[in-house]
Short mmCIF file of C-alpha atoms in Angstrom, two decimals:
data_model
loop_
_atom_site.label_atom_id
_atom_site.label_comp_id
_atom_site.label_asym_id
_atom_site.label_seq_id
_atom_site.Cartn_x
_atom_site.Cartn_y
_atom_site.Cartn_z
CA UNK A 103 -27.10 -18.21 34.51
CA UNK A 104 -26.52 -15.41 32.41
CA UNK A 105 -29.56 -14.38 30.43
CA UNK A 106 -30.42 -11.20 28.57
CA UNK A 107 -34.14 -10.53 29.47
CA UNK A 108 -36.43 -8.02 30.10
CA UNK A 109 -37.58 -6.66 33.27
CA UNK A 110 -39.90 -4.21 31.58
CA UNK A 111 -41.69 -4.21 27.97
CA UNK A 112 -40.41 -1.71 26.18
CA UNK A 113 -37.66 0.20 24.01
CA UNK A 114 -34.08 -2.00 22.89
CA UNK A 115 -32.28 -0.50 26.19
CA UNK A 116 -34.56 -2.51 28.46
CA UNK A 117 -32.69 -5.83 27.04
CA UNK A 118 -30.41 -6.32 30.05
CA UNK A 119 -27.89 -9.11 31.22
CA UNK A 120 -29.69 -10.76 34.25
CA UNK A 121 -28.00 -13.94 36.66
CA UNK A 122 -31.42 -16.08 36.76
CA UNK A 123 -32.13 -19.35 38.05
CA UNK A 124 -31.09 -22.44 35.75
CA UNK A 125 -33.98 -24.35 34.31
CA UNK A 126 -35.03 -27.36 36.81
CA UNK A 127 -34.64 -30.76 35.36
CA UNK A 128 -36.66 -31.39 32.56
CA UNK A 129 -39.67 -33.40 32.85
CA UNK A 130 -42.09 -35.38 30.48
CA UNK A 131 -41.22 -34.66 26.53
CA UNK A 132 -39.08 -32.02 27.89
CA UNK A 133 -35.17 -31.42 27.18
CA UNK A 134 -32.51 -29.36 28.88
CA UNK A 135 -30.47 -27.33 26.41
CA UNK A 136 -27.34 -25.90 27.01
CA UNK A 137 -27.66 -23.06 24.12
CA UNK A 138 -25.04 -22.10 21.82
CA UNK A 139 -26.52 -19.68 19.56
CA UNK A 140 -30.19 -17.85 18.88
CA UNK A 141 -31.24 -15.46 16.09
CA UNK A 142 -33.57 -12.33 16.78
CA UNK A 143 -36.55 -12.27 14.21
CA UNK A 144 -39.54 -9.65 14.51
CA UNK A 145 -41.53 -11.54 16.39
CA UNK A 146 -38.60 -10.74 19.20
CA UNK A 147 -38.56 -6.98 18.92
CA UNK A 148 -42.28 -6.57 18.99
CA UNK A 149 -42.88 -8.81 22.62
CA UNK A 150 -39.87 -6.60 23.40
CA UNK A 151 -41.65 -3.31 22.94
CA UNK A 152 -44.63 -4.69 24.40
CA UNK A 153 -46.91 -4.47 21.30
CA UNK A 154 -47.04 -7.98 19.90
CA UNK A 155 -50.76 -8.70 18.77
CA UNK A 156 -50.93 -12.09 17.17
CA UNK A 157 -52.55 -13.38 20.39
CA UNK A 158 -54.98 -11.52 22.01
CA UNK A 159 -54.30 -13.13 25.01
CA UNK A 160 -50.34 -13.57 24.75
CA UNK A 161 -48.92 -11.25 27.28
CA UNK A 162 -51.24 -13.12 29.64
CA UNK A 163 -49.99 -16.43 28.72
CA UNK A 164 -46.43 -15.62 28.51
CA UNK A 165 -44.11 -16.34 31.92
CA UNK A 166 -43.57 -13.63 34.58
CA UNK A 167 -41.22 -11.15 34.07
CA UNK A 168 -38.46 -11.39 33.45
CA UNK A 169 -39.00 -12.61 30.43
CA UNK A 170 -36.25 -14.13 28.12
CA UNK A 171 -36.90 -14.04 24.77
CA UNK A 172 -35.74 -15.93 21.56
CA UNK A 173 -37.35 -18.06 19.46
CA UNK A 174 -34.68 -19.99 17.04
CA UNK A 175 -32.21 -21.79 19.11
CA UNK A 176 -29.30 -24.48 18.38
CA UNK A 177 -27.52 -26.67 21.08
CA UNK A 178 -26.41 -29.48 23.22
CA UNK A 179 -28.44 -31.69 25.31
CA UNK A 180 -28.01 -31.69 28.58
CA UNK A 181 -30.50 -34.40 30.01
CA UNK A 182 -34.20 -35.48 28.86
CA UNK A 183 -37.40 -35.89 30.35
CA UNK A 184 -39.04 -39.67 31.33
CA UNK A 185 -41.33 -39.14 27.90
CA UNK A 186 -38.07 -38.51 25.48
CA UNK A 187 -38.02 -41.16 23.14
CA UNK A 188 -35.54 -39.85 20.07
CA UNK A 189 -33.00 -37.73 21.72
CA UNK A 190 -30.46 -38.43 24.15
CA UNK A 191 -27.91 -36.33 26.56
CA UNK A 192 -25.30 -34.86 24.36
CA UNK A 193 -26.88 -34.81 20.98
CA UNK A 194 -26.36 -31.66 19.20
CA UNK A 195 -30.04 -30.05 18.02
CA UNK A 196 -32.09 -26.76 16.92
CA UNK A 197 -35.18 -25.74 17.33
CA UNK A 198 -37.80 -23.01 17.15
CA UNK A 199 -39.27 -23.11 21.12
CA UNK A 200 -42.35 -21.88 22.17
CA UNK A 201 -43.93 -18.66 22.09
CA UNK A 202 -45.30 -18.52 25.77
CA UNK A 203 -41.97 -20.36 27.08
CA UNK A 204 -38.98 -18.91 28.36
CA UNK A 205 -36.58 -18.31 25.18
CA UNK A 206 -32.99 -19.10 23.67
CA UNK A 207 -30.92 -15.95 25.14
CA UNK A 208 -29.48 -17.32 27.84
CA UNK A 209 -26.95 -20.50 28.71
CA UNK A 210 -29.99 -22.98 29.36
CA UNK A 211 -33.40 -23.82 27.88
CA UNK A 212 -35.93 -25.95 28.85
CA UNK A 213 -37.68 -27.34 24.83
CA UNK A 214 -40.61 -29.59 24.04
CA UNK A 215 -38.50 -32.48 22.49
CA UNK A 216 -41.29 -33.09 20.02
CA UNK A 217 -40.20 -29.46 17.65
CA UNK A 218 -36.28 -30.26 17.53
CA UNK A 219 -33.99 -32.42 15.20
CA UNK A 220 -30.77 -33.10 14.75
CA UNK A 221 -28.44 -29.52 13.86
CA UNK A 222 -27.29 -29.85 10.23
CA UNK A 223 -23.55 -31.03 9.78
CA UNK A 224 -23.08 -28.68 7.46
CA UNK A 225 -23.84 -25.60 9.38
CA UNK A 226 -22.20 -23.64 11.95
CA UNK A 227 -24.33 -23.10 15.61
CA UNK A 228 -25.44 -19.72 14.37
CA UNK A 229 -26.16 -21.06 10.79
CA UNK A 230 -28.23 -23.79 12.51
CA UNK A 231 -29.97 -21.20 14.67
CA UNK A 232 -30.82 -19.09 12.10
CA UNK A 233 -33.06 -21.66 10.29
CA UNK A 234 -36.36 -22.94 12.21
CA UNK A 235 -38.56 -20.29 13.12
CA UNK A 236 -38.28 -18.90 9.42
CA UNK A 237 -38.31 -22.04 7.54
CA UNK A 238 -41.03 -23.85 9.80
CA UNK A 239 -42.98 -20.25 9.22
CA UNK A 240 -42.71 -20.62 5.12
CA UNK A 241 -43.30 -24.24 5.04
CA UNK A 242 -46.43 -23.89 6.99
CA UNK A 243 -48.02 -21.62 4.71
CA UNK A 244 -46.71 -22.67 1.52
CA UNK A 245 -47.44 -26.35 2.00
CA UNK A 246 -49.83 -26.69 4.82
CA UNK A 247 -51.89 -23.37 4.34
CA UNK A 248 -51.73 -22.79 0.73
CA UNK A 249 -51.86 -26.45 -0.04
CA UNK A 250 -49.23 -25.96 -2.78
CA UNK A 251 -48.97 -29.16 -5.19
CA UNK A 252 -45.18 -30.31 -5.82
CA UNK A 253 -44.75 -29.52 -10.23
CA UNK A 254 -47.98 -27.61 -10.12
CA UNK A 255 -47.84 -25.40 -13.26
CA UNK A 256 -48.44 -22.30 -11.09
CA UNK A 257 -46.33 -19.34 -10.47
CA UNK A 258 -45.91 -17.22 -6.49
CA UNK A 259 -45.21 -14.09 -5.56
CA UNK A 260 -43.34 -13.55 -2.27
CA UNK A 261 -43.42 -9.99 -0.70
CA UNK A 262 -39.93 -9.30 0.74
CA UNK A 263 -37.85 -11.92 -1.10
CA UNK A 264 -34.96 -11.10 0.64
CA UNK A 265 -36.31 -11.28 4.35
CA UNK A 266 -35.82 -14.51 6.97
CA UNK A 267 -39.39 -16.10 5.71
CA UNK A 268 -39.13 -14.58 1.99
CA UNK A 269 -35.83 -15.82 1.44
CA UNK A 270 -36.22 -19.68 2.30
CA UNK A 271 -40.24 -19.50 1.07
CA UNK A 272 -38.55 -19.02 -2.47
CA UNK A 273 -36.09 -22.04 -1.80
CA UNK A 274 -39.18 -24.24 -0.68
CA UNK A 275 -41.25 -22.91 -3.60
CA UNK A 276 -38.69 -22.98 -6.21
CA UNK A 277 -36.14 -26.37 -4.65
CA UNK A 278 -38.80 -28.41 -2.87
CA UNK A 279 -42.41 -28.02 -5.18
CA UNK A 280 -40.47 -27.29 -8.05
CA UNK A 281 -42.99 -24.35 -9.07
CA UNK A 282 -41.60 -22.99 -12.32
CA UNK A 283 -42.29 -19.37 -11.82
CA UNK A 284 -40.94 -17.53 -8.40
CA UNK A 285 -41.56 -13.96 -8.02
CA UNK A 286 -40.24 -11.95 -5.08
CA UNK A 287 -40.01 -8.28 -4.40
CA UNK A 288 -36.80 -6.67 -3.91
CA UNK A 289 -35.62 -3.10 -4.72
CA UNK A 290 -32.00 -2.67 -3.62
CA UNK A 291 -28.86 -4.35 -5.83
CA UNK A 292 -27.99 -6.31 -2.93
CA UNK A 293 -31.60 -7.64 -2.20
CA UNK A 294 -32.06 -8.63 -5.47
CA UNK A 295 -29.23 -10.51 -5.97
CA UNK A 296 -29.35 -12.43 -2.59
CA UNK A 297 -33.06 -13.16 -3.65
CA UNK A 298 -31.85 -14.87 -6.32
CA UNK A 299 -28.91 -16.29 -5.72
CA UNK A 300 -29.68 -17.49 -1.71
CA UNK A 301 -33.33 -17.46 -2.00
CA UNK A 302 -35.12 -19.16 -4.89
CA UNK A 303 -36.47 -16.34 -7.14
CA UNK A 304 -36.68 -16.51 -11.13
CA UNK A 305 -37.79 -12.88 -11.09
CA UNK A 306 -37.85 -9.83 -9.09
CA UNK A 307 -40.18 -7.09 -9.32
CA UNK A 308 -39.51 -3.56 -7.32
CA UNK A 309 -41.89 -3.25 -4.55
CA UNK A 310 -41.75 0.58 -4.80
CA UNK A 311 -43.34 0.63 -7.87
CA UNK A 312 -46.63 -0.76 -8.96
CA UNK A 313 -46.77 -4.11 -8.36
CA UNK A 314 -49.08 -5.17 -10.05
CA UNK A 315 -47.82 -3.45 -13.43
CA UNK A 316 -44.45 -4.98 -12.79
CA UNK A 317 -45.63 -8.25 -12.65
CA UNK A 318 -47.43 -7.76 -15.65
CA UNK A 319 -44.08 -6.40 -17.37
CA UNK A 320 -42.66 -10.09 -16.85
CA UNK A 321 -44.85 -11.22 -19.42
CA UNK A 322 -45.00 -14.86 -17.33
CA UNK A 323 -46.48 -18.40 -19.49
CA UNK A 324 -47.75 -19.67 -16.32
CA UNK A 325 -50.33 -17.90 -13.88
CA UNK A 326 -49.27 -16.44 -10.28
CA UNK A 327 -52.14 -18.48 -7.98
CA UNK A 328 -50.37 -18.19 -5.05
CA UNK A 329 -49.13 -14.96 -3.13
CA UNK A 330 -47.39 -14.94 0.07
CA UNK A 331 -47.21 -11.54 2.41
CA UNK A 332 -44.26 -11.65 4.62
CA UNK A 333 -43.93 -7.56 4.98
CA UNK A 334 -45.99 -5.03 6.85
CA UNK A 335 -48.49 -3.93 6.20
CA UNK A 336 -50.45 -7.15 5.16
CA UNK A 337 -53.67 -4.11 3.85
CA UNK A 338 -51.36 -2.62 1.45
CA UNK A 339 -50.82 -5.54 -0.33
CA UNK A 340 -54.25 -6.53 -0.60
CA UNK A 341 -55.34 -4.82 -3.48
CA UNK A 342 -52.21 -5.83 -5.98
CA UNK A 343 -52.57 -9.17 -4.59
CA UNK A 344 -56.01 -9.22 -5.79
CA UNK A 345 -54.95 -7.80 -9.21
CA UNK A 346 -52.22 -10.32 -9.59
CA UNK A 347 -53.61 -13.95 -8.25
CA UNK A 348 -55.16 -15.87 -11.09
CA UNK A 349 -58.92 -17.00 -9.97
CA UNK A 350 -59.44 -19.89 -7.40
CA UNK A 351 -55.77 -18.64 -6.22
CA UNK A 352 -54.59 -18.39 -2.82
CA UNK A 353 -53.14 -15.51 -0.60
CA UNK A 354 -51.41 -16.14 3.02
CA UNK A 355 -49.77 -13.46 5.44
CA UNK A 356 -48.09 -13.80 8.66
CA UNK A 357 -48.10 -10.00 9.19
CA UNK A 358 -51.25 -9.17 11.75
CA UNK A 359 -52.92 -6.11 10.19
CA UNK A 360 -55.69 -4.14 12.26
CA UNK A 361 -57.60 -3.34 8.60
CA UNK A 362 -58.33 -5.77 5.95
CA UNK A 363 -59.69 -3.77 2.71
CA UNK A 364 -60.90 -6.42 0.69
CA UNK A 365 -63.96 -4.40 -0.62
CA UNK A 366 -63.72 -3.19 -3.74
CA UNK A 367 -60.72 -5.34 -4.97
CA UNK A 368 -61.09 -8.58 -7.16
CA UNK A 369 -60.95 -10.75 -3.67
CA UNK A 370 -64.70 -11.85 -4.56
CA UNK A 371 -64.90 -11.82 -7.83
CA UNK A 372 -61.92 -14.08 -8.71
CA UNK A 373 -63.27 -16.27 -5.71
CA UNK A 374 -59.76 -15.89 -4.14
CA UNK A 375 -59.03 -17.76 -0.78
CA UNK A 376 -56.97 -15.20 1.93
CA UNK A 377 -55.38 -17.44 4.94
CA UNK A 378 -53.35 -16.57 7.89
CA UNK A 379 -49.98 -18.59 8.61
CA UNK A 380 -48.75 -18.24 12.55
CA UNK A 381 -45.57 -20.80 13.61
CA UNK A 382 -46.94 -20.27 17.33
CA UNK A 383 -50.70 -21.54 16.74
CA UNK A 384 -49.58 -25.19 17.22
CA UNK A 385 -47.36 -24.78 20.15
CA UNK A 386 -50.11 -22.19 21.78
CA UNK A 387 -53.01 -24.29 21.20
CA UNK A 388 -51.00 -27.85 21.65
CA UNK A 389 -52.20 -29.11 18.58
CA UNK A 390 -49.89 -31.56 16.72
CA UNK A 391 -46.46 -31.09 18.21
CA UNK A 392 -44.50 -33.42 16.55
CA UNK A 393 -45.17 -31.83 13.25
CA UNK A 394 -42.29 -28.92 13.99
CA UNK A 395 -40.04 -31.66 14.73
CA UNK A 396 -40.59 -33.48 11.64
CA UNK A 397 -40.26 -30.31 9.67
CA UNK A 398 -37.01 -29.84 10.73
CA UNK A 399 -35.25 -33.30 10.18
CA UNK A 400 -36.29 -32.76 6.40
CA UNK A 401 -34.65 -29.65 6.65
CA UNK A 402 -31.86 -31.36 8.13
CA UNK A 403 -31.39 -33.34 5.20
CA UNK A 404 -32.10 -30.79 2.35
CA UNK A 405 -29.56 -28.43 4.15
CA UNK A 406 -26.43 -31.41 4.10
CA UNK A 407 -27.08 -32.31 0.48
CA UNK A 408 -27.26 -29.24 -0.53
CA UNK A 409 -30.67 -28.26 -2.10
CA UNK A 410 -31.54 -25.66 0.47
CA UNK A 411 -28.97 -22.52 1.31
CA UNK A 412 -28.58 -21.36 4.66
CA UNK A 413 -29.80 -17.25 5.32
CA UNK A 414 -27.59 -16.57 7.74
CA UNK A 415 -25.87 -13.04 6.33
CA UNK A 416 -24.59 -11.88 10.20
CA UNK A 417 -23.29 -13.00 13.49
CA UNK A 418 -23.12 -11.39 16.94
CA UNK A 419 -22.09 -12.43 20.05
CA UNK A 420 -24.75 -13.73 22.53
CA UNK A 421 -24.41 -10.54 25.20
CA UNK A 422 -26.48 -7.75 25.97
CA UNK A 423 -24.66 -5.46 23.29
CA UNK A 424 -25.28 -8.05 20.90
CA UNK A 425 -28.71 -8.85 21.50
CA UNK A 426 -29.46 -5.09 21.56
CA UNK A 427 -28.02 -4.74 17.97
CA UNK A 428 -29.57 -7.28 16.72
CA UNK A 429 -33.10 -5.71 17.76
CA UNK A 430 -31.71 -2.39 16.15
CA UNK A 431 -30.89 -4.32 12.61
CA UNK A 432 -34.29 -5.84 12.46
CA UNK A 433 -36.50 -2.75 13.57
CA UNK A 434 -34.32 -0.96 11.14
CA UNK A 435 -36.41 -2.63 8.03
CA UNK A 436 -33.05 -3.10 5.96
CA UNK A 437 -31.93 -6.49 6.96
CA UNK A 438 -31.01 -9.03 4.37
CA UNK A 439 -31.89 -12.80 5.63
CA UNK A 440 -31.00 -13.50 9.52
CA UNK A 441 -29.02 -12.27 12.12
CA UNK A 442 -27.71 -14.82 14.47
CA UNK A 443 -25.72 -14.56 17.26
CA UNK A 444 -23.26 -17.34 19.38
CA UNK A 445 -22.42 -17.80 22.63
#
C-alpha cells in the first residue's frame, strides 16, 4: 500500500512516499479501514521532528521505523476482527487512533473498533477526519478533567480560540454545556470572526495584550471559573490565569511545558486546581477504551442536527506534497481551524 511515513525523525522533508505492506487481517477488537481522509495536528509535527515529549517513553513504544503518522482518520471498514460487535464491512466511520500504532497517512489502517463511530452524514470525508482528535481532547478537558456542569453560572476563558482544539472547546462550552460566557483569545480579524461564527465565543480578547486586563475590561456579569490553555507555552499563561480565575476554579492545559511557575501567583491563594488533559492517555495505558467511541457517537448526532459546526478550513491531497504542506501550515502557527487531506 502507499503511505506517507518517516524513516528517520527530523525535518518536514523526511516525510516520504513509501510502498509498505498492507496491514494484516484484523484480530480481536480491531477493524481494517480503507482510509479516505486524515488531518494533521500539532502532535504530528512533533512526532515527525522527534521532539514529542508528552510521554517520557514515547519513542520506545512507537512502531519501528518507518512510522506512519496521522492521528485522525475517516474511511470505510474493509474487514473486522472476531470481537467486533458494533460495526461491519462497508460501514463509513471516523476516529482518532492510538498514539503508539501506525497512523492514518496511508491507504489502510488497523484501528480499535471501540474508538470509532459512524461518520456524520452531513460531512464529507475531509470534514469528518478533521473532527475526532480535537473534539475528544476538548470534551475530555472540559467535561472529564475540569468537570464543568451543564448550565453552570460560570464563564470559561479559552486560549487560542481559532485553533483546532480551541474552536471546538468553545462550541462545547457554549452549545453543549450552555455556559453563559465563553471568552477566547484572538488577535486577527479572521481569527476573531472564526472564534465567534464557527466557534462558540461570546467575547474575544487580544492575547498580545495583557490578557487579565483585557478580560477585566469586559465587565463580565459571571465569574471566569475555568481556563483552558491550548497554545504554547503553558508557563506563559499561568500568571494571568491565576489573576483571572475565580477562587476554587480550575485551569487545564493540553500543552506540555518544562517549567510550571505557579509560585508567586494566586494559584494557592485562590485554591485553584491545575489539571492536564491528553487524548492519548486512555489508549496509551489501556484505560476506558470505549469512551472515545461514545464521545464521537454523540458528536455525530450533534454535527448532523447542526448543533456543532465543523472547523475544517482547508483541504489538501494525501500525498507527499500535501502532507508536507500541512505540516508547514501547522508549524507556521497561523492555522485557523483544521487542515484535512483526502485521497
